PDB file of C-alpha atoms in Angstrom:
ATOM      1  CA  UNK A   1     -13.101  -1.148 -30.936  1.00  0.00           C
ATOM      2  CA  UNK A   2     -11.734  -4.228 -29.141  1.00  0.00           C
ATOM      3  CA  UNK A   3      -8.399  -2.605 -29.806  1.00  0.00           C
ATOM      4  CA  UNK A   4      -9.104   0.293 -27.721  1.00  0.00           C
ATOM      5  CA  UNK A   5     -11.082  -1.761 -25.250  1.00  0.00           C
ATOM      6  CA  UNK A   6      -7.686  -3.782 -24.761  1.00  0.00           C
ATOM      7  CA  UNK A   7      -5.429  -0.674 -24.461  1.00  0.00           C
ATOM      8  CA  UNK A   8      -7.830   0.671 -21.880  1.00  0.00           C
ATOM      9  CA  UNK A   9      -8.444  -1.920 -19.519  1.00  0.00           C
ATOM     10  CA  UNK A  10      -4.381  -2.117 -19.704  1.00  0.00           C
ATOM     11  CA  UNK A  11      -3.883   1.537 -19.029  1.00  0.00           C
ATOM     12  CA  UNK A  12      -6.102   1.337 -15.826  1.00  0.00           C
ATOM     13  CA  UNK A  13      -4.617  -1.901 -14.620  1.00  0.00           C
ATOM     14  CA  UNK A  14      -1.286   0.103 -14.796  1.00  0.00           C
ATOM     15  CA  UNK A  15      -2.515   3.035 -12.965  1.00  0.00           C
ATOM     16  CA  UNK A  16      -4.379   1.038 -10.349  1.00  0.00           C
ATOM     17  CA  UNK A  17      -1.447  -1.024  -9.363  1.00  0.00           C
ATOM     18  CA  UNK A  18       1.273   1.875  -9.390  1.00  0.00           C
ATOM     19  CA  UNK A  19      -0.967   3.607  -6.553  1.00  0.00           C
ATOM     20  CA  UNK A  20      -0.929   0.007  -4.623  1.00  0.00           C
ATOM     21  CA  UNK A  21       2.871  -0.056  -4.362  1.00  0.00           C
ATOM     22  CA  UNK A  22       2.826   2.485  -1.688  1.00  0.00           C
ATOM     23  CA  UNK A  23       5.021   1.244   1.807  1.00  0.00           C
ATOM     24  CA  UNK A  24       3.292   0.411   4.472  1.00  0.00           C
ATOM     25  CA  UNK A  25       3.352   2.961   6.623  1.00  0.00           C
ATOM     26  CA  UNK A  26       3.678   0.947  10.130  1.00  0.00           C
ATOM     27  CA  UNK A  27       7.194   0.175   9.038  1.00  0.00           C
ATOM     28  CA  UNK A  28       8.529   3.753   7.330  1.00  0.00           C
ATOM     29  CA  UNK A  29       8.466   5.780  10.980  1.00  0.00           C
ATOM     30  CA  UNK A  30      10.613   3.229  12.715  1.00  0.00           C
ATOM     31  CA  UNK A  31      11.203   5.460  15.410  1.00  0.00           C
ATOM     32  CA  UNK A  32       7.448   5.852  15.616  1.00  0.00           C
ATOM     33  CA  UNK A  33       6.915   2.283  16.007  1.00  0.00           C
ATOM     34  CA  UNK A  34       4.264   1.710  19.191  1.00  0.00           C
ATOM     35  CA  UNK A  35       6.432  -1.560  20.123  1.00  0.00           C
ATOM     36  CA  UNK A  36       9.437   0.953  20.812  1.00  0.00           C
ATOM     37  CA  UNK A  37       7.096   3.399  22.861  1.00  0.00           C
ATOM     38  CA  UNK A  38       5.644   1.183  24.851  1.00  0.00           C
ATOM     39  CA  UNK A  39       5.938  -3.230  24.462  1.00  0.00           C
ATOM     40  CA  UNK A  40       1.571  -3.044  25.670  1.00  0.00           C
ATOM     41  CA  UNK A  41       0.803  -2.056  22.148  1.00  0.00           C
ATOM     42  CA  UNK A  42       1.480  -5.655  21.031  1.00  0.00           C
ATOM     43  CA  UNK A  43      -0.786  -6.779  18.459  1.00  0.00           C
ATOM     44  CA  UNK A  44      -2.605  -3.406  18.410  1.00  0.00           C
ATOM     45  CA  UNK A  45      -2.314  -3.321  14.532  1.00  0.00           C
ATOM     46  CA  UNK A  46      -3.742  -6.030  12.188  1.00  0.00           C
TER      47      UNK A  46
END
């Protein structure tokens, strides 16, 4: 039982942090990027 318990708790960890490795995605549009459009946008993301 503490076996399984083990290979569970590992299997989630593993699925939990593959979806976290995602790119943020403020930096993958570059050309959508609000300091580009228009320099008043400054600090409107945090």
């Amino acid at each position: 039982m503490q076996e399984r318990l083990k290979y569970t708790v590992f299997l989630v960890s593993i699925l939990i942090s593959a979806t976290l490795r995602g790119q943020d995605p403020h930096f993958s549009q570059f050309y959508a990027n609000a300091l580009y459009l228009a320099p008043s946008f400054t600090g409107a993301i945090e």
